[in-house]
Short mmCIF file of C-alpha atoms in Angstrom, two decimals:
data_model
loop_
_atom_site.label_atom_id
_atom_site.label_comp_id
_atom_site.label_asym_id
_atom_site.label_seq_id
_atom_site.Cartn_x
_atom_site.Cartn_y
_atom_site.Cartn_z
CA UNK A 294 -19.15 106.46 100.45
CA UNK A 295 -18.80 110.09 98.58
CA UNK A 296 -17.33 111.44 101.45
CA UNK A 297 -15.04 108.49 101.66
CA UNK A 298 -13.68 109.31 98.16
CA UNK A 299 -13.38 112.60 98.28
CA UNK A 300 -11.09 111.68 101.78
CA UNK A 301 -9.16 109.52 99.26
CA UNK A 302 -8.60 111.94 96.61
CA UNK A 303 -7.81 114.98 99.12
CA UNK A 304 -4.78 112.81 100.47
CA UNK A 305 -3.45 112.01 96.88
CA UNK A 306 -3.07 115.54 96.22
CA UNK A 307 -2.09 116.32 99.15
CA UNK A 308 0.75 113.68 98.91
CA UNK A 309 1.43 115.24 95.63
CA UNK A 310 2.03 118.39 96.70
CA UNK A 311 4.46 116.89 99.13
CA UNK A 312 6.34 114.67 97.07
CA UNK A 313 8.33 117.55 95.46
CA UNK A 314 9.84 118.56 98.82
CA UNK A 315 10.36 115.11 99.92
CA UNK A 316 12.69 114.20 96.77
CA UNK A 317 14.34 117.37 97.30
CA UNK A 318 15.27 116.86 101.33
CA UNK A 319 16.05 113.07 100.41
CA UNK A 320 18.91 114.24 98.04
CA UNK A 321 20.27 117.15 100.13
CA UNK A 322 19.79 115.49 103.37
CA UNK A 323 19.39 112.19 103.01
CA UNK A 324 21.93 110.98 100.90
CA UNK A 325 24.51 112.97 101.90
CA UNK A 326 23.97 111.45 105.57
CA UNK A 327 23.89 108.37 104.41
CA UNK A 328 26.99 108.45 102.31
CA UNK A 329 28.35 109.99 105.60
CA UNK A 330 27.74 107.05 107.80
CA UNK A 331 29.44 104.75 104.82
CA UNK A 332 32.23 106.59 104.69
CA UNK A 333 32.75 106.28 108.67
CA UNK A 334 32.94 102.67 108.62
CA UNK A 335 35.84 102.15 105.77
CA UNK A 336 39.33 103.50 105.19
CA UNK A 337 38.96 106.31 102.79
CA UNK A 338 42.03 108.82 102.87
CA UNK A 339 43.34 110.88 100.12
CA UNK A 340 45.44 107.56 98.54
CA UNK A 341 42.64 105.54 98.31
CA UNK A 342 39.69 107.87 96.84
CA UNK A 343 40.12 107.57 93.57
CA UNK A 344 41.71 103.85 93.14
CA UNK A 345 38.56 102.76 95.17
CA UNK A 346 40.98 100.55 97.11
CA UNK A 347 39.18 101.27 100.46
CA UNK A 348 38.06 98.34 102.90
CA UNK A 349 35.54 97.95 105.46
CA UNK A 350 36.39 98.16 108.78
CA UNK A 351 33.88 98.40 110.86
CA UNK A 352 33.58 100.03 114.11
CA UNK A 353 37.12 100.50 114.16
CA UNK A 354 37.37 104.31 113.05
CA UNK A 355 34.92 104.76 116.16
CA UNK A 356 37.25 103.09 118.23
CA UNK A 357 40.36 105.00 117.07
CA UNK A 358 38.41 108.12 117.80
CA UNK A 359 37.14 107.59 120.98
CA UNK A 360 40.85 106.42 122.55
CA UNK A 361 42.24 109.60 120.86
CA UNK A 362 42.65 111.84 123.65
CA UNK A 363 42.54 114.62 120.86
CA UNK A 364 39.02 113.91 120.03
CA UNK A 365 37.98 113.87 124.04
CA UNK A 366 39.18 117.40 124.30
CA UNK A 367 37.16 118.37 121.56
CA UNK A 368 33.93 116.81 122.49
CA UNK A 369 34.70 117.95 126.33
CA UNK A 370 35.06 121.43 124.21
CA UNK A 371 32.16 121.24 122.22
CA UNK A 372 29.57 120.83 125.72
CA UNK A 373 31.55 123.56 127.42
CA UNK A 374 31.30 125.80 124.39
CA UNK A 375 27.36 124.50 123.80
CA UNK A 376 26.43 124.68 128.07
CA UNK A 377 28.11 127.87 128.18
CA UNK A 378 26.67 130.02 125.82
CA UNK A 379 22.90 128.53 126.32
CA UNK A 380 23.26 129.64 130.26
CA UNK A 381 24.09 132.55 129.14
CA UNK A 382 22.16 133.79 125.76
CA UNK A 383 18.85 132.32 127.71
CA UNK A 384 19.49 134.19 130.79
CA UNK A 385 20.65 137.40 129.40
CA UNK A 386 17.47 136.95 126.31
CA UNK A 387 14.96 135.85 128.96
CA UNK A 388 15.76 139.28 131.03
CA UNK A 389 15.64 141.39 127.79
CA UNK A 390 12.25 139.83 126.66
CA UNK A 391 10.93 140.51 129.99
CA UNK A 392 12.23 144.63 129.68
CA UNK A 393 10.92 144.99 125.94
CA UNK A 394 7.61 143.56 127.09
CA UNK A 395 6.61 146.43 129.25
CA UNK A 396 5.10 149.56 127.50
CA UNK A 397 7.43 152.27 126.83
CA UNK A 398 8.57 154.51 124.19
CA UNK A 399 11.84 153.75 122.69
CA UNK A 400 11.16 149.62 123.07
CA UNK A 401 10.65 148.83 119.51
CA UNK A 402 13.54 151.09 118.11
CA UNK A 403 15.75 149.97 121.06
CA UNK A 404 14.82 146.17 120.61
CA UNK A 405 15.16 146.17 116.24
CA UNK A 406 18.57 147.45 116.85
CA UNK A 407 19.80 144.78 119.22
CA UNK A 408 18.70 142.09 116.43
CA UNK A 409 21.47 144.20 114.42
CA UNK A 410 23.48 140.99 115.78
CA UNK A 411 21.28 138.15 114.85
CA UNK A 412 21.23 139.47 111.42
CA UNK A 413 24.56 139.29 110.66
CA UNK A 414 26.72 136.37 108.44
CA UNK A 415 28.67 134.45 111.19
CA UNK A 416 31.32 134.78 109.12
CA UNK A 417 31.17 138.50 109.63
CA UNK A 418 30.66 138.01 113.23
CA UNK A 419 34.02 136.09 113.11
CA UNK A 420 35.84 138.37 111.69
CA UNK A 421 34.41 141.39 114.06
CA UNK A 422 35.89 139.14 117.16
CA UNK A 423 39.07 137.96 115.96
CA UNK A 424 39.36 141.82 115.83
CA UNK A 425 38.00 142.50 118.86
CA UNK A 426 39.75 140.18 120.75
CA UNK A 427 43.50 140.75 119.26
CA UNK A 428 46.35 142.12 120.82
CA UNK A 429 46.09 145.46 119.44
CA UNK A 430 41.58 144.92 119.41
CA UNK A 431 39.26 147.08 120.90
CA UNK A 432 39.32 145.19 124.12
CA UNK A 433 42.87 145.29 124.96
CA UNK A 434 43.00 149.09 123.92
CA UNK A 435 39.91 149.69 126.55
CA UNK A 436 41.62 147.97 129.17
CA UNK A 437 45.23 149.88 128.39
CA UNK A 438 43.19 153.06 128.97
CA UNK A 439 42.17 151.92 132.38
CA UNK A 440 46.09 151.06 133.21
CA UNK A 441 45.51 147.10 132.70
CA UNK A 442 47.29 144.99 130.20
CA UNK A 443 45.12 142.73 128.62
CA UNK A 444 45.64 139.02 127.68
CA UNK A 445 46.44 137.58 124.46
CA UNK A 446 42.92 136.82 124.00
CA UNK A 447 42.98 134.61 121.11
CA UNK A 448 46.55 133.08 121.52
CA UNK A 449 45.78 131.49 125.36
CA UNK A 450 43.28 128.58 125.24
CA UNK A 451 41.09 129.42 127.88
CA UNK A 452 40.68 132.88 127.04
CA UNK A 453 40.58 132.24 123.16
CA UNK A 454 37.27 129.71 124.60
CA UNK A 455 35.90 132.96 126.37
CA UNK A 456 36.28 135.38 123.39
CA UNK A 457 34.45 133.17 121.14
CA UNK A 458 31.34 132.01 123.73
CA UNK A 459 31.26 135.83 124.17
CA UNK A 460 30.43 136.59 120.35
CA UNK A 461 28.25 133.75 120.16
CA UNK A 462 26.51 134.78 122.74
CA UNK A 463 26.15 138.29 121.07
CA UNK A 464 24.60 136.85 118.11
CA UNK A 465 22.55 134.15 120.10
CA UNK A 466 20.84 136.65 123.06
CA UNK A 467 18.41 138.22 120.35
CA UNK A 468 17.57 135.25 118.90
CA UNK A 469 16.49 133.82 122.55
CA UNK A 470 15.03 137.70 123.41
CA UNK A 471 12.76 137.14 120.10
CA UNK A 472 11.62 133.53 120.64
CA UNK A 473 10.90 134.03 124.24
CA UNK A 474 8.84 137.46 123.10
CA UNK A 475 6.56 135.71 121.28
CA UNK A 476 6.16 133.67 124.43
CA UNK A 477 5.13 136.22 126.50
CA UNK A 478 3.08 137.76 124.50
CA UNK A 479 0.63 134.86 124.86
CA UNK A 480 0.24 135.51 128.05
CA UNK A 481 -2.85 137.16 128.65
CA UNK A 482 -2.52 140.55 131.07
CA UNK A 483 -6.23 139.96 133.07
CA UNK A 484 -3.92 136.44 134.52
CA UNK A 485 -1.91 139.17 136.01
CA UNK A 486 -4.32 142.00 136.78
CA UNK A 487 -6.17 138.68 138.71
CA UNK A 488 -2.78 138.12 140.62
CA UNK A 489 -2.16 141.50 140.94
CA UNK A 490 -5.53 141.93 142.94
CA UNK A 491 -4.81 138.73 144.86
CA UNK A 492 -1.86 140.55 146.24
CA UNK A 493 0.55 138.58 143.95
CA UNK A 494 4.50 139.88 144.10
CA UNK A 495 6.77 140.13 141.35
CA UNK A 496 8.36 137.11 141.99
CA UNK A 497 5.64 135.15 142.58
CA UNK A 498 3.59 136.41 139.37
CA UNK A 499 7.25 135.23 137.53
CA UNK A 500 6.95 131.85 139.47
CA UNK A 501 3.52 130.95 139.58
CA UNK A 502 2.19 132.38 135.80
CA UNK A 503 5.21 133.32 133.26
CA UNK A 504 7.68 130.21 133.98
CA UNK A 505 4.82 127.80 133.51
CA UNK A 506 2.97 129.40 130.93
CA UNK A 507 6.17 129.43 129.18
CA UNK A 508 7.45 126.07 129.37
CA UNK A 509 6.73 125.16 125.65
CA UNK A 510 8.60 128.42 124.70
CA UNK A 511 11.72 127.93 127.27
CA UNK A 512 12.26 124.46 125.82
CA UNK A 513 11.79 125.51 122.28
CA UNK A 514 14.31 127.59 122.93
CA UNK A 515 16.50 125.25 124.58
CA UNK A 516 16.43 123.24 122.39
CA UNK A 517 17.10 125.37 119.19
CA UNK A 518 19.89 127.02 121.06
CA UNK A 519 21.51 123.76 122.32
CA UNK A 520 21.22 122.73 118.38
CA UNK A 521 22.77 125.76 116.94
CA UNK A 522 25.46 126.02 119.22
CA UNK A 523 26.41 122.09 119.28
CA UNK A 524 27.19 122.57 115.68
CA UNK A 525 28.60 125.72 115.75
CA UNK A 526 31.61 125.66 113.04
CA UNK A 527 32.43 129.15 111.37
CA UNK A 528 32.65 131.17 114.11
CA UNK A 529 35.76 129.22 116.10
CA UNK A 530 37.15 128.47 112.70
CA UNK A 531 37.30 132.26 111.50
CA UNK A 532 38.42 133.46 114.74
CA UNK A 533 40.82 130.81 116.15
CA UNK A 534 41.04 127.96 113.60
CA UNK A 535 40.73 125.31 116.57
CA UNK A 536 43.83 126.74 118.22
CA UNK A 537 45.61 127.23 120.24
CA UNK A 538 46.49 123.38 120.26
CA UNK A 539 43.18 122.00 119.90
CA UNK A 540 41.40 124.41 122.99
CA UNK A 541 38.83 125.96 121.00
CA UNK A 542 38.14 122.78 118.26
CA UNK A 543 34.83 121.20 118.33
CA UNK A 544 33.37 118.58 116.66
CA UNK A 545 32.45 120.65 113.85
CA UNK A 546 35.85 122.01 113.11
CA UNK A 547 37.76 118.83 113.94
CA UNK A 548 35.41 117.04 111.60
CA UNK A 549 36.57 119.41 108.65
CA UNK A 550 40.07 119.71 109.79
CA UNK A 551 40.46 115.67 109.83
CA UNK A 552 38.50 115.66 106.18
CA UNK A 553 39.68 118.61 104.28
CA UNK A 554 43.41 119.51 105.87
CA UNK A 555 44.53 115.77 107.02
CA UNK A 556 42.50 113.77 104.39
CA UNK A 557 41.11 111.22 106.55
CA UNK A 558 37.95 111.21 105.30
CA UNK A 559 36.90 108.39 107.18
CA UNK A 560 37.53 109.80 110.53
CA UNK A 561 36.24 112.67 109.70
CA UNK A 562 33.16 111.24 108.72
CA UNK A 563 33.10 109.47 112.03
CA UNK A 564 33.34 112.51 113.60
CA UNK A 565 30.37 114.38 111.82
CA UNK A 566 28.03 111.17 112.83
CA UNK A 567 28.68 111.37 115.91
CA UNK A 568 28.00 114.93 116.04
CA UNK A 569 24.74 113.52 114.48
CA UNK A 570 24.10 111.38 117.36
CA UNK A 571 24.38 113.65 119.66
CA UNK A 572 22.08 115.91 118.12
CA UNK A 573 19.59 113.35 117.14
CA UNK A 574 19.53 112.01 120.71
CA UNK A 575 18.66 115.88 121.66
CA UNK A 576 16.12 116.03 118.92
CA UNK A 577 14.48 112.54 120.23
CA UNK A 578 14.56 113.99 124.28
CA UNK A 579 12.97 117.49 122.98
CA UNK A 580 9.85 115.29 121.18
CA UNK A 581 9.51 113.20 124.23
CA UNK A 582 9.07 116.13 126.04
CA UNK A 583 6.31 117.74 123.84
CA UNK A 584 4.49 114.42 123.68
CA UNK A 585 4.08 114.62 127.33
CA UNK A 586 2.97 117.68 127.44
CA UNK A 587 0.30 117.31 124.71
CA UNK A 588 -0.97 114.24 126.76
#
């Protein structure tokens, strides 16, 4: 019966100590959202915000967005921008994890400096491309050196789409080289000196013990990188504002554009929740996945 208590009081003050945080998240997070999904499913533009003259509508701003051909470029833009860079900031991090892992001198210097990157303000990041990547950048003025003419990076759409997957990726390989550190790290080296002995390979020891040691790590990873690049929104905006014509918008940019520049704060709202979708759907798959694996 004491012990029952003392259960009972443990978990009031344990709520207590929680309560602070969870009024805080509910009014930055959960109101906001909430507001957010109102918003998407009336009329609100810039005539009708103050006079409150707004009407429901329904599923209708949904609709509207969804027939846009506009808004399917973007989200088409938004996966390619999202698929791209996580193919390549996991394959490129997963390679450098496995090189600082070994034993050698100059790994810890050599690695702090590449997190130089992954330190940085995006909006700093931004900035370094859309100089990078001008006319007169540091690209072009390597390739004129070499006798080619480079592209107008940042003025072509498929090229402005490369330049700015490229300096993601810059600031997203550390971040995937540190995560899938700590990974391997956890990996005890007698599993290997065992395999080693066996007469293990390389490829096999990388088949057989790090991949599937590593699984809870890799989709960590995945799955932070896929979130942080789905809702990627400074970076294209500093470099490339959405242009040219739309190529490099994504639903984070197009959500503020259609809010902030056009004033339809309704579709603009119906943008950002289904941004939220998406990302909640992701979110759902990724806790599926660990609940198997903890079974």
């Amino acid at each position: 019966m004491g012990k029952t208590l003392k259960q009972a009081r443990t978990g009031r003050e344990a709520y207590c100590f929680i309560l602070p945080a969870f009024i805080y998240m509910l009014i930055v997070l959960g109101y906001p959202l909430v507001y957010n999904l109102y918003l998407s499913f009336r009329n609100v533009d810039v005539k009708n915000l103050t006079k409150g003259g707004d009407i429901f509508v329904g599923l209708t701003n949904y609709k509207n967005l969804f027939a846009d051909p506009t808004f399917r470029l973007v989200l088409r833009n938004t996966f390619v921008f999202t698929i791209a860079c996580l193919v390549f900031q996991f394959t490129i991090g997963f390679a450098l994890a496995l090189f600082f892992n070994q034993k050698f001198k100059l790994a810890g210097p050599v690695r702090g400096m590449l997190l130089v990157s992954y330190m940085m303000p995006m909006s700093v990041t931004g900035l370094l491309g859309k100089n990078i990547f001008s006319n007169a950048g540091l690209i072009n003025d390597l390739l004129l050196k070499v006798g080619i003419a480079g592209p107008e990076w940042l003025v072509n759409g498929t090229t402005a789409m490369i330049a700015i997957i490229v300096m993601n990726c810059w600031v997203g390989i550390p971040f995937n080289m540190l995560l899938l550190m700590s990974g391997l790290t956890g990996i005890s080296n007698d599993i290997y000196e065992a395999a080693t002995i066996d007469g293990a390979s390389w490829s096999q020891k990388f088949r057989y013990i790090t991949l599937p040691l590593m699984k809870s790590s890799i989709m960590a990873v995945l799955m932070l990188g896929f979130i942080y690049t789905f809702r990627a929104f400074d970076l294209m905006y500093i470099m490339t504002a959405g242009g040219p014509v739309n190529a490099t918008d994504v639903l984070g940019t197009y959500s503020y554009v259609r809010s902030f520049t056009q004033y339809k704060f309704s579709e603009g709202s119906a943008i950002a929740m289904v941004l939220f979708a998406c990302l909640f759907i992701v979110g759902l798959f990724y806790l599926k996945l660990l609940s198997k694996e903890d079974d």
